Coordinates of C-alpha atoms and ligand atoms in Angstrom, one line a residue:
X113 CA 47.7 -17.2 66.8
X114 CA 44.9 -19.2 65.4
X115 CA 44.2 -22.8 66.9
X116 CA 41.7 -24.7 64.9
X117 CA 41.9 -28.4 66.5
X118 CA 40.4 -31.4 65.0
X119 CA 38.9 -33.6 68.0
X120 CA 36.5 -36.1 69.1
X121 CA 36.1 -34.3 72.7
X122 CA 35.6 -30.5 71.7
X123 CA 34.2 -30.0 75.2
X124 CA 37.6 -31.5 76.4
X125 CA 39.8 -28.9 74.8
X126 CA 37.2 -25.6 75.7
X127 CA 37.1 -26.3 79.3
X128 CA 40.9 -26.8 79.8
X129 CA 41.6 -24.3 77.7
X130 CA 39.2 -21.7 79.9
X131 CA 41.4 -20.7 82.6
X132 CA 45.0 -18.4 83.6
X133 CA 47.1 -16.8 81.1
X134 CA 46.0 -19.3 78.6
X135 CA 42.2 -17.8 78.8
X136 CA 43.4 -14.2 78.8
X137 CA 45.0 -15.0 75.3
X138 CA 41.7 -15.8 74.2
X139 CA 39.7 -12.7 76.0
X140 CA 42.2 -10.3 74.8
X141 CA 42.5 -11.3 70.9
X142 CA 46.0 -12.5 70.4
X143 CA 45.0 -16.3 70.8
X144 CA 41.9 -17.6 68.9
X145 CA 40.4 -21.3 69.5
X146 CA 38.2 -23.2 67.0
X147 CA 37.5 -27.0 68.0
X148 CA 35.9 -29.3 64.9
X149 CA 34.1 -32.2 65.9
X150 CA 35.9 -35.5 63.4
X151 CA 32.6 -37.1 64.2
X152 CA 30.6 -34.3 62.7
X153 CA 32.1 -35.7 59.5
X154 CA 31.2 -39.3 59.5
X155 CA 29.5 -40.8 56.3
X156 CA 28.4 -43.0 58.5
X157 CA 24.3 -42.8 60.4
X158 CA 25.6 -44.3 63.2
X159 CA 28.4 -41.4 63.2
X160 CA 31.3 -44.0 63.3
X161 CA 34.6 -42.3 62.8
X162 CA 36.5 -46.0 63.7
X163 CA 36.8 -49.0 62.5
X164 CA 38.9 -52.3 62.4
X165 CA 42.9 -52.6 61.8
X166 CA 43.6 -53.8 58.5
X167 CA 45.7 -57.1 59.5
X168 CA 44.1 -58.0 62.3
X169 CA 45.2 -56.9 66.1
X170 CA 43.5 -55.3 69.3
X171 CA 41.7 -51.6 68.8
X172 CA 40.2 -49.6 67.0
X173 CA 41.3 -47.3 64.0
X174 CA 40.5 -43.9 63.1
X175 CA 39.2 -43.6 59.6
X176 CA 40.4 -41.0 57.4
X177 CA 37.4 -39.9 55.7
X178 CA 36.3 -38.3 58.7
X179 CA 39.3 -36.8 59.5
X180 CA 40.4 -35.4 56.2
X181 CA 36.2 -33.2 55.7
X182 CA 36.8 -32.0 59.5
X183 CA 40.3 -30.4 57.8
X184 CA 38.9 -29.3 54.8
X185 CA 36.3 -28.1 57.1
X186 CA 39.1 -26.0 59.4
X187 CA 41.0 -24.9 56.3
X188 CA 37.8 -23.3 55.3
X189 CA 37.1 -21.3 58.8
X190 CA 40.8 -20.6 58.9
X191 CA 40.1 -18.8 55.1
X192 CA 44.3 -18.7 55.3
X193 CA 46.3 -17.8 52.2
X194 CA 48.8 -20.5 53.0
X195 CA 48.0 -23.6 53.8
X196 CA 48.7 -24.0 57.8
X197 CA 51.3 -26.3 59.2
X198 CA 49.5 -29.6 60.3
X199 CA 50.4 -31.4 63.7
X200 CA 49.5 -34.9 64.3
X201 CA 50.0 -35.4 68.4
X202 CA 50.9 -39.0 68.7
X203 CA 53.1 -40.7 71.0
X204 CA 55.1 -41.8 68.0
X205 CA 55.9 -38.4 66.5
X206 CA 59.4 -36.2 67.5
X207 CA 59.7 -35.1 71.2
X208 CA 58.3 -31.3 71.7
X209 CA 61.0 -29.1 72.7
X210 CA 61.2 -25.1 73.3
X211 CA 62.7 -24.8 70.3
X212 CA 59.9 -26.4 68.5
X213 CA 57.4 -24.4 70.4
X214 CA 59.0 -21.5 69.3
X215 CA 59.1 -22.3 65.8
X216 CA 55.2 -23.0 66.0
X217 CA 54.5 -19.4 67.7
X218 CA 55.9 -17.6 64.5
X219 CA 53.3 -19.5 62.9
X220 CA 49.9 -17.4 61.9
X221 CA 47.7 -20.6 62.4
X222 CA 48.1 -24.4 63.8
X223 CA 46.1 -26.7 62.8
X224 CA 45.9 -29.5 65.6
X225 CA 45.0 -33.0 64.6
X226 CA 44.1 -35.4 68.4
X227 CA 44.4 -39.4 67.5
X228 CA 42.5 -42.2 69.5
X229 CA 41.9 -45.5 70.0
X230 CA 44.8 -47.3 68.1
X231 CA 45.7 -44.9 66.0
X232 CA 44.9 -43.0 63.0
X233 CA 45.1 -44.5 58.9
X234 CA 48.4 -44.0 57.8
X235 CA 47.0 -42.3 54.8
X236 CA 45.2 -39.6 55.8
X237 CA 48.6 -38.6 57.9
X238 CA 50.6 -39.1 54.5
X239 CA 47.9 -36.6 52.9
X240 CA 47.4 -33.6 55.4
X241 CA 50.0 -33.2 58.5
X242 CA 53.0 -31.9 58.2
X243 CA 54.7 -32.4 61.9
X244 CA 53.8 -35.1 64.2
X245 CA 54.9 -34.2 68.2
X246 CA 55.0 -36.3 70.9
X247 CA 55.0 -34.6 74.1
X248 CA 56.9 -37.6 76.2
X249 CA 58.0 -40.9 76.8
X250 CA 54.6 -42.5 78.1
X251 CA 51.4 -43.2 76.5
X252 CA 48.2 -40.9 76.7
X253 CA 44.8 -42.4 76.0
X254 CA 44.3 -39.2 73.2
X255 CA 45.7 -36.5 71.5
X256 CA 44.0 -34.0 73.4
X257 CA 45.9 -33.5 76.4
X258 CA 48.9 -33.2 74.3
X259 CA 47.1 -30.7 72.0
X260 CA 46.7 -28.5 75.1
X261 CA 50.1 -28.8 76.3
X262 CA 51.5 -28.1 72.9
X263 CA 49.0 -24.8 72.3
X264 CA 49.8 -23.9 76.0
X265 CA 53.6 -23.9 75.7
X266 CA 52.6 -21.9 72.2
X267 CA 50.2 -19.3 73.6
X268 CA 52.7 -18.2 75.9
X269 CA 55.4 -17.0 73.7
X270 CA 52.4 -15.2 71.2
X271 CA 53.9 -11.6 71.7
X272 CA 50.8 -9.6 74.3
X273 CA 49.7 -12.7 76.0
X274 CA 52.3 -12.7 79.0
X275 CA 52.0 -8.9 79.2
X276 CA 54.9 -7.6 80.9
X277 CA 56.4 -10.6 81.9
X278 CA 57.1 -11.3 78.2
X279 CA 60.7 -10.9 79.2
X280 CA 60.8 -13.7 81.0
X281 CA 58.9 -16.1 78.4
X282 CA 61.6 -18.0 77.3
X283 CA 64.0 -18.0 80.3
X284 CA 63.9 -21.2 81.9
X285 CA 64.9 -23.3 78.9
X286 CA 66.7 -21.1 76.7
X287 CA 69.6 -21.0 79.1
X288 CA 69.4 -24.3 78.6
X289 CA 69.2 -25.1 82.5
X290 CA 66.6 -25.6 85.1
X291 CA 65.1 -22.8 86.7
X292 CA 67.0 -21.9 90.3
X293 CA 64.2 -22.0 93.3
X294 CA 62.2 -19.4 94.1
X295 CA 61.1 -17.7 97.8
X296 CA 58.9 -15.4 98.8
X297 CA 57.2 -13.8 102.4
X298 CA 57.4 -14.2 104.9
X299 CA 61.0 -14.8 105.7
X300 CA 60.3 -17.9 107.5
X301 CA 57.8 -20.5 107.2
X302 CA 57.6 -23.9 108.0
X303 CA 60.7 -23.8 110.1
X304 CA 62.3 -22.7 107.2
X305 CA 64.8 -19.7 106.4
X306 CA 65.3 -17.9 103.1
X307 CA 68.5 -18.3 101.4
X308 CA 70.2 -15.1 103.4
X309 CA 72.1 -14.0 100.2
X310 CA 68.4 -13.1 98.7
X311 CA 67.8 -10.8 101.5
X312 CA 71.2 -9.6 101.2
X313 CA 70.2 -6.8 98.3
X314 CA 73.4 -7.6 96.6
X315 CA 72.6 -8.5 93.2
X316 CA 75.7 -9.9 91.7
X317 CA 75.7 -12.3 94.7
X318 CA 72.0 -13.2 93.9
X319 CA 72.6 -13.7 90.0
X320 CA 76.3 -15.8 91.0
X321 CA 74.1 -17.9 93.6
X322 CA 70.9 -18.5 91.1
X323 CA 73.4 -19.5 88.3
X324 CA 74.9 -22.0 90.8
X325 CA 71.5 -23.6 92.0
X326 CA 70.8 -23.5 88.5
X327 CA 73.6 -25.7 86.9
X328 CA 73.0 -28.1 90.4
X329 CA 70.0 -29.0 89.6
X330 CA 70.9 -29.3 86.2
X331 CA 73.0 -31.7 87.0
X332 CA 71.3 -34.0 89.6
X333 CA 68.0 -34.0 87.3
X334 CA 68.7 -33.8 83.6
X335 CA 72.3 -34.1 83.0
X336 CA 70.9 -34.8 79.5
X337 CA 70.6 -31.0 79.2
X338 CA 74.3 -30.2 79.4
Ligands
6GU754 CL1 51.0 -36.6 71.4 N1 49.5 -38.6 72.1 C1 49.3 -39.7 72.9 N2 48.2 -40.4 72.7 N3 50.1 -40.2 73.8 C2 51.3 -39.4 74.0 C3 51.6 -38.3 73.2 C4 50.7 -37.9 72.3 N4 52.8 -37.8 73.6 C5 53.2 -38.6 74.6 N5 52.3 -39.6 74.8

């Protein structure tokens, strides 16, 4: 998988992107991470990339000039065949699910575009993205953070990066419940006991009992998901 993301804090992205599994992606070759500075591409000597809203109103706009060279830039670097999906992170886009991340990891390349101030002109959205995600009901100050979540939820299903937990990369959400608590040593700890039917050994008991904790929480938390 091949993440080329268009950004005005490239530092942002490479320093949260350095660490765990998300890291070993990129040290091992099955995730690659290309960050293209928008400002790079300003016309403009004073390397603007903003500028007012058309109509009058608080903040700033993004300008699309800038915007669209830094993805002609990326589709250039990427040197794909196909042209690579587009996705726009903005708080007004569709909600990010698993199955969307999913649908993104079969994807060779992303190509990630993070808004600011206000927003971004409507037209250079119109001309080059394809999918614009949200990843929640609340309002980041960029696209960044979102970019990250998104390519971190991605990396993880990119077959090699979890190694031989791969197994396990989907499970939480594609039973389509919350994941059951987890305990390990010691026994005790905090005054607290282990559920005895997980030192029981009894595996059918364990599986009935994680299902059950499971479809509780399920319940109490996001009833939504049943
Ligand atoms: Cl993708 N961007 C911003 N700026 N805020 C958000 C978001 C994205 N998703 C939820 N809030």
């Amino acid at each position: 998988m091949r993440f080329s993301v268009l950004t005005l804090f490239p530092d942002m992205v490479y320093a949260s992107a350095g660490y765990s599994i998300f890291k070993r992606g990129l040290d091992q070759g099955f995730v690659q991470l290309d960050c293209i500075d928008i400002r790079d591409f300003s016309a403009n000597k004073h390397r603007q990339v903003d500028d007012y809203s058309y109509g009058g109103g608080f903040g700033m706009v993004m300008k699309a000039q800038p915007i669209y060279d830094a993805y002609q830039h990326a589709l250039e670097r990427l040197g794909c065949a196909a042209s690579p999906r587009v996705v726009f992170l903005t708080p007004a886009g569709r909600p990010l699910t698993q199955e969307l991340v999913a649908e993104f990891a079969r994807e060779d390349a992303l190509i990630l575009l993070c808004g600011h101030y206000e927003g971004v002109d409507e037209r250079v959205v119109e001309e080059i993205v394809t999918d614009e995600v949200s990843i929640g009901d609340y309002v980041l100050t960029g696209g960044e953070l979102a970019a990250l979540v998104l390519m971190d939820a991605v990396a993880r299903l990119v077959p090699g990066v979890l190694g031989k937990e791969g197994s396990f990369a989907e499970e939480s959400f594609t039973a389509g419940l919350l994941e059951y608590p987890q305990y390990t040593r010691p026994a005790e700890v905090l005054g607290r006991a282990v559920p005895d039917v997980l030192l029981s050994g009894d595996h059918k008991a364990v599986e009935k009992w994680r299902h059950e904790q499971s479809l509780r929480r399920t319940k109490t938390r996001r009833p939504d998901l049943l």
